[in-house]
């Protein structure tokens, strides 16, 4: 598993959580943005600056992410693209997006975009809160625990005795 971050709009507190988690779980973390990002020195953390332009970072993530990866984004169309490839998506507020709920999210996004383009002031998202930070950290920890458990099942400890089915 690799973690891909749509880093242009990702809150700094979420990036900090991801930095600590990548090092703790020893999972590759790739932040993609159209501006230079500072990341802590780590063999697990990389930042890639893409050219500026509409959805350039999103396109790069959509190209690179693969089945089993985790993508951190609030961008619903990007989420739909990577879910179709078998990746998991976690938004910065801790909501897990998947094949079961992405169509509803896309529909709501398109509806709200239609209202805004028609001149309706729909307001913006609520400010990022401590509860959002906690929800994100908890969901990320759960996903990393599942990943670690799957790795242990796939590669048992060589010192462990074999389980006899008899």
Short mmCIF file of C-alpha atoms in Angstrom, two decimals:
data_model
loop_
_atom_site.label_atom_id
_atom_site.label_comp_id
_atom_site.label_asym_id
_atom_site.label_seq_id
_atom_site.Cartn_x
_atom_site.Cartn_y
_atom_site.Cartn_z
CA UNK A 1 0.00 0.00 0.00
CA UNK A 2 1.10 3.53 -0.79
CA UNK A 3 -0.62 6.65 0.53
CA UNK A 4 -1.22 9.42 -2.03
CA UNK A 5 -2.13 12.91 -0.81
CA UNK A 6 -3.86 15.60 -2.84
CA UNK A 7 -1.73 18.07 -0.92
CA UNK A 8 -2.73 21.44 -2.39
CA UNK A 9 -5.85 21.74 -0.24
CA UNK A 10 -4.98 19.25 2.50
CA UNK A 11 -4.99 20.86 5.97
CA UNK A 12 -1.54 21.11 7.59
CA UNK A 13 -2.74 19.20 10.66
CA UNK A 14 -3.75 16.27 8.43
CA UNK A 15 -0.34 16.29 6.76
CA UNK A 16 1.31 16.19 10.19
CA UNK A 17 -0.81 13.17 11.15
CA UNK A 18 0.16 11.48 7.88
CA UNK A 19 3.88 12.18 8.42
CA UNK A 20 3.81 10.51 11.84
CA UNK A 21 1.69 7.61 10.62
CA UNK A 22 3.88 6.90 7.56
CA UNK A 23 6.98 6.71 9.72
CA UNK A 24 5.31 4.63 12.43
CA UNK A 25 3.73 2.14 9.98
CA UNK A 26 6.62 2.32 7.48
CA UNK A 27 4.21 2.98 4.62
CA UNK A 28 5.26 5.08 1.61
CA UNK A 29 3.58 8.49 1.63
CA UNK A 30 3.57 10.64 -1.53
CA UNK A 31 2.28 14.21 -1.41
CA UNK A 32 1.38 15.71 -4.79
CA UNK A 33 0.96 19.47 -5.18
CA UNK A 34 1.51 22.24 -7.70
CA UNK A 35 3.62 24.14 -5.19
CA UNK A 36 6.77 23.25 -3.31
CA UNK A 37 6.05 21.35 -0.11
CA UNK A 38 8.29 20.92 2.89
CA UNK A 39 8.28 17.40 4.25
CA UNK A 40 10.25 15.94 7.13
CA UNK A 41 13.30 13.87 6.23
CA UNK A 42 12.19 10.26 6.06
CA UNK A 43 12.71 7.27 3.81
CA UNK A 44 8.91 6.88 3.79
CA UNK A 45 7.85 10.42 2.80
CA UNK A 46 8.17 12.10 -0.60
CA UNK A 47 6.70 15.25 -2.12
CA UNK A 48 6.25 15.78 -5.83
CA UNK A 49 5.64 19.21 -7.31
CA UNK A 50 3.64 19.09 -10.53
CA UNK A 51 3.19 22.00 -12.96
CA UNK A 52 0.48 24.47 -12.01
CA UNK A 53 -2.80 24.15 -13.80
CA UNK A 54 -6.34 22.95 -13.29
CA UNK A 55 -6.42 19.41 -11.85
CA UNK A 56 -2.76 18.63 -12.72
CA UNK A 57 -2.11 17.15 -9.27
CA UNK A 58 -5.39 15.22 -9.43
CA UNK A 59 -4.51 13.73 -12.81
CA UNK A 60 -1.12 12.63 -11.51
CA UNK A 61 -2.66 10.91 -8.50
CA UNK A 62 -5.29 9.25 -10.70
CA UNK A 63 -2.52 7.94 -12.98
CA UNK A 64 -0.26 6.70 -10.19
CA UNK A 65 -2.66 5.28 -7.59
CA UNK A 66 -3.46 1.61 -7.89
CA UNK A 67 -5.60 -1.04 -6.24
CA UNK A 68 -4.88 -1.32 -2.54
CA UNK A 69 -3.50 2.22 -2.24
CA UNK A 70 -5.01 4.90 -0.02
CA UNK A 71 -5.75 8.35 -1.43
CA UNK A 72 -6.30 11.35 0.84
CA UNK A 73 -8.47 13.93 -0.92
CA UNK A 74 -11.60 16.03 -0.58
CA UNK A 75 -11.92 16.12 -4.39
CA UNK A 76 -14.93 13.95 -5.19
CA UNK A 77 -14.23 13.43 -8.94
CA UNK A 78 -10.66 12.34 -8.10
CA UNK A 79 -12.05 10.02 -5.43
CA UNK A 80 -14.38 8.43 -8.01
CA UNK A 81 -11.48 7.86 -10.41
CA UNK A 82 -9.24 6.11 -7.91
CA UNK A 83 -12.07 4.10 -6.36
CA UNK A 84 -12.75 2.73 -9.86
CA UNK A 85 -9.12 1.53 -9.86
CA UNK A 86 -9.54 -0.26 -6.52
CA UNK A 87 -7.94 2.34 -4.25
CA UNK A 88 -9.44 3.46 -0.96
CA UNK A 89 -10.21 7.13 -0.34
CA UNK A 90 -10.18 8.97 2.96
CA UNK A 91 -11.19 12.61 3.04
CA UNK A 92 -9.46 15.01 5.44
CA UNK A 93 -12.47 14.93 7.78
CA UNK A 94 -12.20 11.17 8.25
CA UNK A 95 -14.95 10.02 5.88
CA UNK A 96 -14.13 6.85 3.98
CA UNK A 97 -15.36 6.99 0.39
CA UNK A 98 -15.96 3.77 -1.51
CA UNK A 99 -17.99 2.23 -4.30
CA UNK A 100 -21.04 2.23 -2.01
CA UNK A 101 -21.17 5.97 -1.41
CA UNK A 102 -19.20 7.72 -4.16
CA UNK A 103 -22.13 8.06 -6.58
CA UNK A 104 -24.15 9.87 -3.91
CA UNK A 105 -21.20 12.18 -3.20
CA UNK A 106 -20.75 12.88 -6.92
CA UNK A 107 -24.45 13.65 -7.28
CA UNK A 108 -24.42 16.07 -4.35
CA UNK A 109 -21.22 17.73 -5.60
CA UNK A 110 -22.72 18.21 -9.08
CA UNK A 111 -25.98 19.52 -7.64
CA UNK A 112 -24.17 22.09 -5.47
CA UNK A 113 -21.93 23.10 -8.37
CA UNK A 114 -25.05 23.67 -10.48
CA UNK A 115 -26.53 25.89 -7.78
CA UNK A 116 -23.32 27.92 -7.51
CA UNK A 117 -23.05 28.34 -11.28
CA UNK A 118 -26.66 29.59 -11.22
CA UNK A 119 -25.70 32.33 -8.77
CA UNK A 120 -26.88 30.72 -5.54
CA UNK A 121 -24.59 31.37 -2.59
CA UNK A 122 -24.26 27.92 -1.05
CA UNK A 123 -21.60 28.93 1.47
CA UNK A 124 -18.50 26.87 1.93
CA UNK A 125 -17.56 23.89 4.01
CA UNK A 126 -17.47 24.22 7.77
CA UNK A 127 -14.12 25.16 9.29
CA UNK A 128 -11.82 22.22 9.96
CA UNK A 129 -12.28 21.29 13.62
CA UNK A 130 -10.59 19.27 16.34
CA UNK A 131 -13.34 16.68 15.89
CA UNK A 132 -12.43 16.43 12.17
CA UNK A 133 -8.77 15.96 13.09
CA UNK A 134 -9.64 13.20 15.56
CA UNK A 135 -11.98 11.46 13.09
CA UNK A 136 -9.27 11.51 10.42
CA UNK A 137 -6.57 10.19 12.78
CA UNK A 138 -8.84 7.42 14.09
CA UNK A 139 -9.91 6.29 10.62
CA UNK A 140 -6.33 6.37 9.34
CA UNK A 141 -5.13 4.31 12.32
CA UNK A 142 -7.85 1.75 11.60
CA UNK A 143 -6.88 1.49 7.94
CA UNK A 144 -3.19 1.14 8.80
CA UNK A 145 -4.00 -1.56 11.38
CA UNK A 146 -5.90 -3.51 8.71
CA UNK A 147 -2.96 -3.09 6.34
CA UNK A 148 -0.49 -4.32 8.98
CA UNK A 149 -2.70 -7.32 9.79
CA UNK A 150 -2.95 -8.21 6.09
CA UNK A 151 0.84 -8.01 5.79
CA UNK A 152 1.29 -10.36 8.75
CA UNK A 153 -1.13 -12.84 7.19
CA UNK A 154 0.60 -12.62 3.81
CA UNK A 155 4.10 -12.86 5.33
CA UNK A 156 4.03 -14.75 8.63
CA UNK A 157 6.92 -14.36 11.01
CA UNK A 158 9.55 -16.98 10.05
CA UNK A 159 10.00 -17.76 13.75
CA UNK A 160 6.32 -18.66 14.17
CA UNK A 161 5.51 -22.36 14.24
CA UNK A 162 3.40 -23.61 11.35
CA UNK A 163 -0.27 -24.16 12.13
CA UNK A 164 -1.20 -27.78 11.66
CA UNK A 165 -4.68 -28.27 10.18
CA UNK A 166 -5.06 -31.78 11.65
#
